[in-house]
Amino acid sequence: MLDLGPIDLGPVSADSAEQIDGLLSKGFPTLRFPPELERRFQLDTAADRLRVIIITAVLVVVLFNGYLLTDALMIPDVMAQAVTLRVGLFTPVCLIGLYILIKTPSPFYREVLVLLAGVLATGITLYLLSISKDPLAGPYLVGMAMVVMFSHSVAQMRFWMAVVLDIVIALGIAVAWPYIPPAPIEVMIPLAMVLISTVTFTLFGCYSLERDERQNWLLRVRESNLMAALKTANERLDKISRADLLTQVANRRHFDEFLAKVWDRAEIDGSEVALIMVDVDHFKAYNDQYGHPAGDECLRQVAATLKRRLRRPGDLVARFGGEEFIAVLTGTSLPVALQAAERIKVAIERLRLPHVGSPTSSFVTISVGVASLRPIDRGVTQKGLLSQADQALYRAKNSGRNRVWPDPDSGGGT
């Protein structure tokens, strides 16, 4: 199946971005980019270029055969040859070439096929004029202007391909000239001026068209690259705004937003929402004993342990403030949340982080408060869930620390 859609080549490299800025600033008079950018340009514009070529290929077959009428009026003595060459040779060759062109993935070789079609049209026209004996054969050279205009303006040939075609036409006329019946100089001089003017004007048009196309492409790529960089920067800023930079878990803002979404979803499906609130025991004493850098590392290890122990996709670990962390567990009952909290407490103990300033243990420990509510129950709120978790943590700390305490209404701790 023919795919005429654009090719997404992704953002350009830093070097290419610099090259684009340089090209836009200094220009590109030779209509060529550095190799990598040139490859991207050819591939990125291949779909639009192919559409133009397909349309013009159909038109050129119709119009080139339409010149049989002109052949009948100006060189009737070679009419049979004209029909054979235009209908029997040019038409099938162009149709076969169009099929090959569509199947050709290389933009360069597609342009070569367009050039060859122009060369074939030139050769057929000059051959007919060189074998005709009609005195109007010389003035009929003006038909070459049509080949030039169609190739340059309608088919929108790439500039350097157009230059090659014009050179071929000039050489072809020079070779065929001795065989073309002579015509009055008063006719041939204006005809020559028409051909020269047509070549000059259409070449200028080819150059301007390709230059503008390339410049617009550079602008689009630069804009696309800037937008991609802006998107990346915004995503990074959003991530930073939602994450605690020290511990690399969610921050309080993200926790509040996440809990609100989880709560809304639970109100619909009737599931429970649990909170596990964690406080590092005697953390001020830890900072005083080991220094703030060590304290930061302690918090990072506690956060990493929480993330390892709470790995379900629907759960969230956040830094609640200072040495406090909080976890949201979706669809989790109190007994299950208590089991998870106990695993967290044991995992922190197994870190064996020395804490000689702690009256609770010679290693870093945590106190944990747990609460779980079902949002669809009468009278429950997010604020109430947070309050219960906070009260449970308070009870865990007042009961000797290094322990897990459930919802105060449950009546005890572990």
Coordinates of C-alpha atoms in Angstrom, one line a residue:
M1 CA 0.0 0.0 0.0
L2 CA 1.3 3.5 -0.9
D3 CA 2.1 5.6 2.1
L4 CA 2.2 9.3 1.4
G5 CA 2.3 10.4 5.0
P6 CA 5.1 12.4 6.5
I7 CA 8.0 10.7 8.1
D8 CA 8.7 11.5 11.7
L9 CA 12.5 11.6 12.2
G10 CA 12.5 12.9 15.7
P11 CA 14.3 15.9 17.1
V12 CA 17.6 16.9 15.6
S13 CA 20.9 16.6 17.5
A14 CA 22.6 19.6 19.2
D15 CA 25.1 19.8 16.3
S16 CA 22.2 19.8 13.7
A17 CA 20.4 22.5 15.7
E18 CA 23.5 24.7 15.5
Q19 CA 23.8 24.0 11.8
I20 CA 20.1 25.0 11.3
D21 CA 20.7 28.3 13.1
G22 CA 23.8 28.9 10.9
L23 CA 22.0 28.1 7.7
L24 CA 19.1 30.4 8.6
S25 CA 21.5 33.1 9.4
K26 CA 24.0 32.8 6.6
G27 CA 21.8 31.2 3.9
F28 CA 22.5 28.3 1.6
P29 CA 23.2 29.6 -1.9
T30 CA 24.1 26.2 -3.3
L31 CA 20.7 24.7 -2.1
R32 CA 22.5 22.0 -0.2
F33 CA 22.6 21.3 3.5
P34 CA 25.3 19.3 5.5
P35 CA 24.9 15.6 4.8
E36 CA 22.7 14.7 7.8
L37 CA 20.4 17.6 7.4
E38 CA 20.2 17.0 3.7
R39 CA 19.1 13.4 4.3
R40 CA 16.5 14.5 6.8
F41 CA 15.2 17.2 4.4
Q42 CA 14.9 14.8 1.5
L43 CA 13.1 12.2 3.6
D44 CA 10.8 14.6 5.4
T45 CA 9.6 16.3 2.2
A46 CA 9.5 13.1 0.1
A47 CA 5.7 12.5 0.7
D48 CA 4.7 16.0 -0.6
R49 CA 7.2 15.8 -3.4
L50 CA 5.8 12.4 -4.5
R51 CA 2.3 13.8 -4.7
V52 CA 3.4 16.5 -7.0
I53 CA 5.3 14.1 -9.2
I54 CA 2.4 11.7 -9.5
I55 CA 0.0 14.5 -10.5
T56 CA 2.4 16.0 -13.1
A57 CA 3.3 12.5 -14.5
V58 CA -0.4 12.1 -15.4
L59 CA -0.6 15.6 -16.9
V60 CA 2.6 15.2 -18.9
V61 CA 1.3 12.1 -20.6
V62 CA -1.9 13.8 -21.6
L63 CA -0.3 17.1 -22.8
F64 CA 2.6 15.4 -24.6
N65 CA 0.2 13.3 -26.6
G66 CA -1.9 16.4 -27.1
Y67 CA 1.0 17.9 -29.1
L68 CA 0.0 15.4 -31.9
L69 CA -2.3 18.2 -33.1
T70 CA 0.6 20.6 -33.4
D71 CA 2.6 17.9 -35.1
A72 CA -0.2 17.5 -37.7
L73 CA -0.2 21.2 -38.4
M74 CA 3.6 21.9 -38.4
I75 CA 5.4 18.7 -39.3
P76 CA 2.7 16.5 -41.0
D77 CA 5.3 14.6 -43.0
V78 CA 6.5 12.7 -39.9
M79 CA 3.0 12.3 -38.3
A80 CA 3.3 8.5 -38.3
Q81 CA 6.6 8.7 -36.4
A82 CA 5.1 11.2 -34.0
V83 CA 2.2 8.9 -33.2
T84 CA 4.6 6.0 -32.7
L85 CA 7.0 7.9 -30.5
R86 CA 4.5 9.9 -28.4
V87 CA 1.8 7.2 -28.0
G88 CA 3.8 4.0 -28.5
L89 CA 7.0 5.0 -26.7
F90 CA 6.7 8.0 -24.4
T91 CA 3.3 7.1 -22.9
P92 CA 4.1 3.5 -21.8
V93 CA 7.6 4.5 -20.7
C94 CA 6.2 7.2 -18.5
L95 CA 3.6 4.9 -17.0
I96 CA 6.2 2.3 -16.2
G97 CA 8.5 5.0 -14.9
L98 CA 5.6 6.2 -12.7
Y99 CA 5.2 2.8 -11.2
I100 CA 8.9 2.5 -10.6
L101 CA 9.0 6.0 -9.1
I102 CA 6.3 5.2 -6.6
K103 CA 8.1 2.0 -5.6
T104 CA 11.5 3.9 -5.3
P105 CA 12.2 4.8 -1.7
S106 CA 15.1 7.1 -2.5
P107 CA 14.1 10.8 -3.1
F108 CA 17.2 11.3 -5.2
Y109 CA 16.4 8.5 -7.6
R110 CA 12.8 9.8 -7.9
E111 CA 14.2 13.1 -9.1
V112 CA 16.5 11.3 -11.5
L113 CA 13.4 9.6 -13.0
V114 CA 11.7 13.0 -13.4
L115 CA 14.8 14.2 -15.2
L116 CA 14.9 11.2 -17.5
A117 CA 11.3 11.9 -18.5
G118 CA 12.2 15.4 -19.5
V119 CA 15.2 14.1 -21.4
L120 CA 13.0 11.6 -23.2
A121 CA 10.5 14.3 -24.2
T122 CA 13.3 16.5 -25.4
G123 CA 14.9 13.7 -27.5
I124 CA 11.5 12.7 -29.1
T125 CA 10.8 16.4 -30.0
L126 CA 14.2 17.1 -31.5
Y127 CA 14.2 13.8 -33.4
L128 CA 10.9 14.6 -35.0
L129 CA 12.2 18.0 -36.0
S130 CA 15.4 16.7 -37.4
I131 CA 13.8 14.1 -39.7
S132 CA 11.0 16.4 -40.9
K133 CA 11.4 18.3 -44.2
D134 CA 8.6 20.8 -43.5
P135 CA 9.7 24.4 -43.4
L136 CA 7.8 24.9 -40.1
A137 CA 10.1 22.4 -38.4
G138 CA 12.5 25.2 -37.4
P139 CA 9.9 27.4 -35.8
Y140 CA 8.5 24.3 -34.1
L141 CA 11.6 24.5 -31.8
V142 CA 9.5 26.9 -29.7
G143 CA 7.9 23.7 -28.4
M144 CA 11.0 23.1 -26.4
A145 CA 9.9 26.1 -24.3
M146 CA 6.9 24.1 -23.2
V147 CA 9.1 21.2 -22.1
V148 CA 11.2 23.6 -20.0
M149 CA 8.2 25.4 -18.5
F150 CA 6.4 22.1 -17.7
S151 CA 9.5 20.5 -16.1
H152 CA 10.6 23.5 -14.1
S153 CA 7.2 25.1 -13.1
V154 CA 4.6 22.3 -13.1
A155 CA 6.8 19.4 -12.1
Q156 CA 8.8 21.7 -9.8
M157 CA 12.1 20.0 -10.5
R158 CA 14.9 20.5 -8.0
F159 CA 17.1 23.3 -9.2
W160 CA 20.2 21.3 -10.0
M161 CA 18.2 18.7 -11.9
A162 CA 16.6 21.5 -13.9
V163 CA 20.0 22.9 -14.7
V164 CA 21.0 19.4 -16.0
L165 CA 17.9 19.2 -18.1
D166 CA 18.5 22.7 -19.6
I167 CA 22.1 21.6 -20.5
V168 CA 20.8 18.5 -22.2
I169 CA 18.2 20.5 -24.1
A170 CA 20.9 23.0 -25.3
L171 CA 23.2 20.2 -26.4
G172 CA 20.3 18.4 -28.1
I173 CA 19.4 21.5 -30.1
A174 CA 23.1 21.9 -31.0
V175 CA 23.3 18.4 -32.3
A176 CA 19.9 18.5 -34.1
W177 CA 20.4 22.0 -35.6
P178 CA 22.2 20.9 -38.8
Y179 CA 19.4 18.5 -39.6
I180 CA 16.4 20.9 -39.0
P181 CA 15.2 22.7 -42.2
P182 CA 16.3 26.3 -42.2
A183 CA 13.9 29.0 -41.3
P184 CA 14.0 32.8 -41.8
I185 CA 16.4 34.6 -39.3
E186 CA 13.5 37.0 -38.5
V187 CA 11.7 34.0 -37.0
M188 CA 14.6 32.1 -35.4
I189 CA 16.0 35.0 -33.5
P190 CA 12.8 35.8 -31.6
L191 CA 12.3 32.0 -31.1
A192 CA 15.8 31.8 -29.6
M193 CA 15.0 34.7 -27.3
V194 CA 11.8 33.0 -26.2
L195 CA 13.8 29.8 -25.3
I196 CA 16.5 31.7 -23.5
S197 CA 14.0 33.8 -21.5
T198 CA 11.9 30.7 -20.7
V199 CA 15.0 28.9 -19.4
T200 CA 16.2 31.9 -17.4
F201 CA 12.9 32.7 -15.8
T202 CA 11.9 29.2 -15.0
L203 CA 15.3 28.4 -13.5
F204 CA 15.0 31.4 -11.3
G205 CA 11.6 30.1 -10.3
C206 CA 13.0 26.7 -9.5
Y207 CA 15.8 28.2 -7.4
S208 CA 13.4 30.5 -5.5
L209 CA 10.9 27.7 -4.9
E210 CA 13.5 25.2 -3.6
R211 CA 15.2 27.9 -1.5
D212 CA 11.9 28.9 0.1
E213 CA 11.0 25.2 0.6
R214 CA 14.3 24.5 2.3
Q215 CA 14.1 27.7 4.4
N216 CA 10.5 26.9 5.6
W217 CA 11.6 23.3 6.4
L218 CA 14.5 24.6 8.5
L219 CA 12.1 26.9 10.3
R220 CA 9.7 24.1 11.0
V221 CA 12.4 21.8 12.2
R222 CA 13.8 24.5 14.5
E223 CA 10.3 25.3 15.9
S224 CA 9.7 21.6 16.3
N225 CA 13.0 21.1 18.1
L226 CA 12.3 24.1 20.4
M227 CA 8.8 22.8 21.2
A228 CA 10.3 19.4 22.0
A229 CA 12.9 21.0 24.3
L230 CA 10.2 23.1 25.9
K231 CA 8.0 20.1 26.4
T232 CA 10.9 18.2 28.0
A233 CA 11.7 21.2 30.2
N234 CA 8.0 21.5 31.3
E235 CA 7.8 17.8 32.0
R236 CA 11.0 18.0 34.1
L237 CA 9.7 21.1 35.9
D238 CA 6.4 19.3 36.5
K239 CA 8.3 16.3 37.8
I240 CA 10.4 18.5 40.0
S241 CA 7.4 20.3 41.3
R242 CA 5.8 17.0 42.3
A243 CA 8.9 15.3 43.7
D244 CA 11.0 15.8 46.8
L245 CA 14.5 16.5 45.5
L246 CA 16.3 15.0 48.5
T247 CA 14.5 11.6 48.8
Q248 CA 13.2 11.3 45.2
V249 CA 9.7 10.4 46.4
A250 CA 6.6 12.5 45.9
N251 CA 6.3 15.8 47.8
R252 CA 3.4 17.0 49.8
R253 CA 1.7 18.8 46.9
H254 CA 1.7 15.6 44.8
F255 CA 0.5 13.6 47.7
D256 CA -2.5 15.9 48.2
E257 CA -3.4 15.7 44.5
F258 CA -3.0 11.9 44.4
L259 CA -5.0 11.3 47.5
A260 CA -7.9 13.5 46.2
K261 CA -8.0 11.4 42.9
V262 CA -7.8 8.1 44.8
W263 CA -10.5 9.2 47.1
D264 CA -12.8 10.2 44.2
R265 CA -12.2 6.9 42.5
A266 CA -12.9 5.0 45.7
E267 CA -16.2 6.9 46.2
I268 CA -17.2 5.4 42.8
D269 CA -16.0 1.8 43.2
G270 CA -16.6 1.5 47.0
S271 CA -13.0 0.5 47.8
E272 CA -11.0 1.4 50.9
V273 CA -8.2 3.9 51.1
A274 CA -5.4 3.4 53.6
L275 CA -2.6 5.7 54.8
I276 CA 0.7 4.7 56.4
M277 CA 2.3 7.6 58.2
V278 CA 6.0 7.2 59.1
D279 CA 8.2 9.2 61.4
V280 CA 12.0 8.5 61.9
D281 CA 12.5 8.1 65.6
H282 CA 14.7 10.7 67.3
F283 CA 15.8 12.2 64.0
K284 CA 16.9 15.5 65.6
A285 CA 19.3 13.6 67.8
Y286 CA 20.5 11.7 64.7
N287 CA 21.3 15.0 63.0
D288 CA 23.0 16.4 66.1
Q289 CA 25.1 13.2 66.4
Y290 CA 26.1 12.6 62.8
G291 CA 25.5 15.9 61.0
H292 CA 23.0 17.0 58.4
P293 CA 24.7 15.3 55.4
A294 CA 24.4 11.9 57.2
G295 CA 20.8 12.9 58.2
D296 CA 20.0 13.5 54.5
E297 CA 21.4 10.1 53.6
C298 CA 19.4 8.5 56.3
L299 CA 16.2 10.0 54.9
R300 CA 17.1 8.8 51.4
Q301 CA 17.6 5.3 52.6
V302 CA 14.3 5.3 54.5
A303 CA 12.5 6.7 51.4
A304 CA 14.1 4.0 49.2
T305 CA 13.0 1.3 51.6
L306 CA 9.5 2.5 51.6
K307 CA 9.4 2.5 47.8
R308 CA 10.8 -1.0 47.7
R309 CA 8.2 -2.3 50.1
L310 CA 5.3 -0.5 48.6
R311 CA 5.6 -1.4 44.9
R312 CA 2.0 -1.7 43.7
P313 CA 1.2 0.5 40.8
G314 CA -1.7 2.2 42.6
D315 CA 0.3 3.1 45.7
L316 CA 2.2 6.3 46.4
V317 CA 5.1 7.2 48.8
A318 CA 5.6 10.8 49.7
R319 CA 7.7 12.9 52.0
F320 CA 5.1 14.5 54.3
G321 CA 7.5 17.0 55.9
G322 CA 10.9 16.9 57.8
E323 CA 11.5 13.3 58.8
E324 CA 7.9 12.2 58.2
F325 CA 6.8 10.1 55.2
I326 CA 3.3 9.0 54.2
A327 CA 2.1 6.3 51.9
V328 CA -1.3 6.0 50.1
L329 CA -2.5 2.4 49.6
T330 CA -5.5 2.1 47.2
G331 CA -8.1 -0.6 47.8
T332 CA -6.5 -1.7 51.0
S333 CA -8.1 -2.7 54.3
L334 CA -6.7 -1.9 57.7
P335 CA -5.4 -5.4 58.4
V336 CA -3.6 -5.5 55.1
A337 CA -2.2 -2.0 55.6
L338 CA -1.0 -3.0 59.1
Q339 CA 0.9 -6.0 57.6
A340 CA 2.5 -3.7 55.1
A341 CA 3.5 -1.2 57.8
E342 CA 5.0 -4.0 59.9
R343 CA 7.1 -5.1 56.9
I344 CA 8.3 -1.5 56.5
K345 CA 9.3 -1.2 60.2
V346 CA 11.2 -4.4 60.1
A347 CA 12.9 -3.4 56.8
I348 CA 14.1 -0.1 58.4
E349 CA 15.6 -2.0 61.3
R350 CA 17.4 -4.3 59.0
L351 CA 19.2 -1.3 57.4
R352 CA 21.2 -1.3 60.6
L353 CA 21.9 2.4 60.4
P354 CA 23.8 3.3 63.6
H355 CA 21.9 5.7 65.9
V356 CA 23.8 6.0 69.2
G357 CA 21.8 9.0 70.2
S358 CA 18.5 7.2 70.2
P359 CA 17.1 6.0 73.6
T360 CA 14.9 3.5 71.7
S361 CA 17.5 1.5 69.8
S362 CA 21.2 1.6 68.8
F363 CA 20.0 1.7 65.2
V364 CA 17.6 3.9 63.2
T365 CA 14.0 2.9 63.8
I366 CA 10.6 4.3 62.8
S367 CA 7.2 4.8 64.3
V368 CA 4.2 4.1 62.1
G369 CA 0.6 5.1 62.2
V370 CA -2.0 3.4 60.0
A371 CA -5.6 4.3 59.1
S372 CA -8.0 3.0 56.5
L373 CA -11.5 4.2 55.6
R374 CA -14.1 3.6 52.9
P375 CA -15.1 6.9 51.3
I376 CA -18.6 5.7 50.6
D377 CA -19.3 5.3 54.4
R378 CA -21.3 8.0 56.0
G379 CA -19.4 10.9 57.5
V380 CA -15.9 9.9 56.4
T381 CA -13.6 12.5 54.7
Q382 CA -10.1 12.8 53.4
K383 CA -9.3 15.1 56.3
G384 CA -10.7 12.5 58.7
L385 CA -8.5 9.8 57.2
L386 CA -5.4 12.0 57.6
S387 CA -6.4 12.8 61.2
Q388 CA -6.8 9.2 62.1
A389 CA -3.4 8.3 60.6
D390 CA -1.8 11.2 62.4
Q391 CA -3.4 10.2 65.7
A392 CA -2.2 6.6 65.2
L393 CA 1.4 7.9 64.6
Y394 CA 1.1 10.0 67.8
R395 CA 0.0 6.9 69.7
A396 CA 2.9 4.9 68.2
K397 CA 5.4 7.5 69.3
N398 CA 3.9 8.0 72.8
S399 CA 3.9 4.2 73.3
G400 CA 7.6 3.9 73.1
R401 CA 8.3 4.4 69.4
N402 CA 9.7 1.7 67.0
R403 CA 6.2 0.3 66.6
V404 CA 3.1 0.2 64.4
W405 CA -0.2 1.6 65.7
P406 CA -3.5 1.1 63.9
D407 CA -6.6 3.4 63.8
P408 CA -7.1 4.6 67.4
D409 CA -10.7 3.2 67.3
S410 CA -9.3 -0.3 66.9
G411 CA -7.9 -0.2 70.4
G412 CA -4.2 -1.2 70.2
G413 CA -0.9 -1.5 68.5
T414 CA 1.6 -4.1 67.6

